[in-house]
Amino acid sequence: LCQHLLQPLLEALDKRWRGQYGAALERVLFQSWLRSKLATRIYFNNRQQSGRPLLIASLDEEAFSPGLWLTAWLVSSTDCPVELLEWPVPLNELNLAVERVWPRGLLLYASHCLSAGCLQRHLPRLLEQSAAPLLIAGPAVHIHAPELRQHRGLLLADCPFDALQQLNNAGLLP
């Protein structure tokens, strides 16, 4: 469903919405509908699961990131509870979330370029201090691949399916 329907649909809609009158309204309506459907599935999946959640945090500034929500939905569909931070939280504060939620892992989702401060100061500090395994997912992984590959122990995935595979390979999914 995700690979053969949702991903191609999102790509086609993204192309359609470029420069078209009314595209902003159509995008907001569609994304609101999609978010509510994915959030409902995640909610019901979480109610049926126990154990430590996977903490998923957005590094995007947008109100809705389809890749973030698709990743959360895919993970929750594997009998792994998900705790989702949809709005951006400063990287230097994510250790507080790790301490309070005590997740099995931390997945950071980024659709766009990461700042130099994020890559050079905050990410290394988070890797050093975090008690949870760390994965970065999203198109930013492709953009910053050389810099990100320098960090030992950091898992990388450029799409929701790769994130699911990396989490599974690392033993972070049930």
C-alpha positions as a printed NumPy array, in Angstrom:
array([[ 0.   ,  0.   ,  0.   ],
       [ 2.682,  2.444,  1.008],
       [ 5.236,  1.571, -1.659],
       [ 2.897,  1.063, -4.622],
       [ 0.135,  3.553, -3.856],
       [ 0.969,  6.229, -1.286],
       [ 4.553,  7.044, -2.286],
       [ 3.757,  7.351, -6.034],
       [ 0.609,  9.356, -5.22 ],
       [ 2.561, 11.789, -3.023],
       [ 5.195, 12.237, -5.735],
       [ 2.564, 12.852, -8.418],
       [ 0.691, 15.333, -6.24 ],
       [ 3.885, 17.171, -5.386],
       [ 4.548, 17.689, -9.108],
       [ 0.936, 18.698, -9.721],
       [ 0.988, 21.322, -6.965],
       [ 3.979, 23.239, -8.341],
       [ 2.849, 26.657, -9.477],
       [-0.822, 25.773, -9.851],
       [-3.54 , 28.17 , -8.704],
       [-5.363, 26.625, -5.743],
       [-2.534, 24.182, -5.09 ],
       [-1.908, 25.439, -1.545],
       [-5.514, 24.824, -0.579],
       [-5.603, 21.413, -2.243],
       [-2.323, 20.46 , -0.521],
       [-3.589, 21.507,  2.913],
       [-6.861, 19.633,  2.5  ],
       [-5.167, 16.458,  1.288],
       [-2.403, 16.545,  3.888],
       [-4.902, 17.17 ,  6.7  ],
       [-6.918, 14.171,  5.544],
       [-3.819, 11.962,  5.222],
       [-2.473, 13.024,  8.618],
       [-5.759, 12.19 , 10.325],
       [-5.868,  8.731,  8.704],
       [-2.259,  7.892,  9.575],
       [-2.605,  9.282, 13.115],
       [-5.696,  7.125, 13.659],
       [-3.857,  3.985, 12.51 ],
       [-0.878,  4.799, 14.728],
       [-3.166,  5.462, 17.687],
       [-4.952,  2.119, 17.314],
       [-1.696,  0.249, 16.693],
       [-0.179,  1.812, 19.823],
       [-3.183,  0.769, 21.94 ],
       [-2.581, -2.869, 21.008],
       [ 1.148, -2.823, 21.776],
       [ 3.24 , -2.73 , 24.903],
       [ 6.882, -2.18 , 25.621],
       [ 9.242,  0.679, 25.037],
       [ 8.298,  2.931, 22.11 ],
       [10.409,  4.156, 19.244],
       [10.708,  7.925, 19.648],
       [10.347,  9.68 , 16.288],
       [11.166, 13.378, 16.091],
       [10.842, 15.79 , 13.196],
       [13.704, 18.052, 12.186],
       [11.436, 19.788,  9.644],
       [ 9.831, 23.191, 10.086],
       [ 6.712, 22.288,  8.1  ],
       [ 3.367, 21.577,  9.704],
       [ 3.127, 18.19 ,  7.974],
       [ 5.835, 15.894,  6.69 ],
       [ 4.397, 12.912,  4.786],
       [ 7.627, 10.892,  5.121],
       [ 7.632, 11.33 ,  8.899],
       [ 4.058, 10.085,  9.189],
       [ 4.558,  7.2  ,  6.754],
       [ 7.632,  6.108,  8.71 ],
       [ 5.716,  6.268, 11.997],
       [ 2.826,  4.29 , 10.495],
       [ 5.117,  1.606,  9.062],
       [ 6.945,  1.22 , 12.387],
       [ 3.693,  1.052, 14.353],
       [ 2.475, -1.654, 11.975],
       [ 5.329, -3.921, 13.119],
       [ 3.95 , -4.181, 16.666],
       [ 6.318, -1.475, 17.877],
       [ 4.745,  1.393, 19.839],
       [ 5.579,  4.851, 18.504],
       [ 5.926,  8.183, 20.299],
       [ 5.854, 10.955, 17.708],
       [ 7.167, 14.504, 18.12 ],
       [ 5.628, 16.105, 15.066],
       [ 6.886, 19.639, 15.632],
       [10.607, 20.382, 15.715],
       [12.379, 20.201, 19.06 ],
       [15.906, 21.605, 19.394],
       [18.396, 18.764, 19.089],
       [20.035, 19.781, 22.347],
       [16.704, 19.1  , 24.132],
       [16.062, 15.644, 22.679],
       [18.116, 13.974, 25.399],
       [15.437, 15.163, 27.846],
       [12.853, 13.337, 25.756],
       [15.033, 10.215, 25.698],
       [15.385, 10.364, 29.498],
       [11.64 , 10.783, 30.036],
       [10.258,  8.424, 27.378],
       [13.065,  5.842, 27.655],
       [12.626,  4.694, 24.036],
       [14.109,  1.646, 22.34 ],
       [15.579,  4.053, 19.793],
       [15.406,  7.601, 18.48 ],
       [14.549,  8.273, 14.837],
       [15.098, 11.799, 13.527],
       [13.263, 12.604, 10.296],
       [14.513, 15.418,  8.039],
       [13.123, 16.296,  4.616],
       [15.466, 19.195,  3.912],
       [19.029, 20.412,  4.365],
       [20.315, 20.386,  7.927],
       [22.118, 23.421,  9.297],
       [25.873, 23.407,  9.826],
       [25.269, 23.803, 13.571],
       [23.065, 20.738, 13.586],
       [25.647, 18.644, 11.752],
       [28.758, 19.896, 13.508],
       [27.635, 20.587, 17.094],
       [24.229, 19.234, 18.03 ],
       [24.219, 15.857, 16.275],
       [27.63 , 14.708, 17.611],
       [26.608, 15.801, 21.115],
       [23.287, 13.952, 20.838],
       [25.079, 10.821, 19.632],
       [27.528, 11.03 , 22.51 ],
       [24.935, 11.647, 25.227],
       [21.948,  9.597, 24.054],
       [21.291,  6.283, 25.732],
       [19.123,  5.219, 22.774],
       [20.347,  4.084, 19.328],
       [19.968,  6.904, 16.8  ],
       [18.702,  6.781, 13.215],
       [18.342,  9.702, 10.813],
       [15.826,  9.214,  8.019],
       [14.521, 11.234,  5.116],
       [15.883, 13.055,  2.074],
       [18.422, 14.925,  4.258],
       [20.344, 11.649,  4.546],
       [20.987, 11.721,  0.804],
       [21.875, 15.435,  0.911],
       [24.36 , 15.064,  3.793],
       [25.558, 11.479,  3.248],
       [29.324, 12.171,  3.498],
       [29.001, 14.153,  6.746],
       [26.543, 11.727,  8.33 ],
       [28.562,  8.613,  7.459],
       [31.425,  9.968,  9.549],
       [29.447,  9.406, 12.75 ],
       [29.987,  5.895, 14.07 ],
       [26.896,  4.168, 15.36 ],
       [24.523,  6.467, 13.463],
       [21.979,  4.57 , 11.362],
       [20.915,  6.196,  8.086],
       [17.875,  5.723,  5.842],
       [16.665,  7.979,  3.051],
       [13.067,  6.7  ,  2.858],
       [10.459,  5.124,  5.167],
       [11.189,  1.593,  3.882],
       [14.923,  1.92 ,  4.467],
       [14.21 ,  3.238,  7.97 ],
       [12.096,  0.181,  8.696],
       [14.86 , -2.096,  7.372],
       [17.573, -0.329,  9.383],
       [15.508, -0.534, 12.571],
       [14.87 , -4.209, 11.961],
       [18.551, -4.938, 11.222],
       [19.552, -3.134, 14.412],
       [17.14 , -5.277, 16.458],
       [15.009, -2.297, 17.435],
       [11.735, -3.771, 16.183],
       [ 9.869, -6.683, 17.768]])
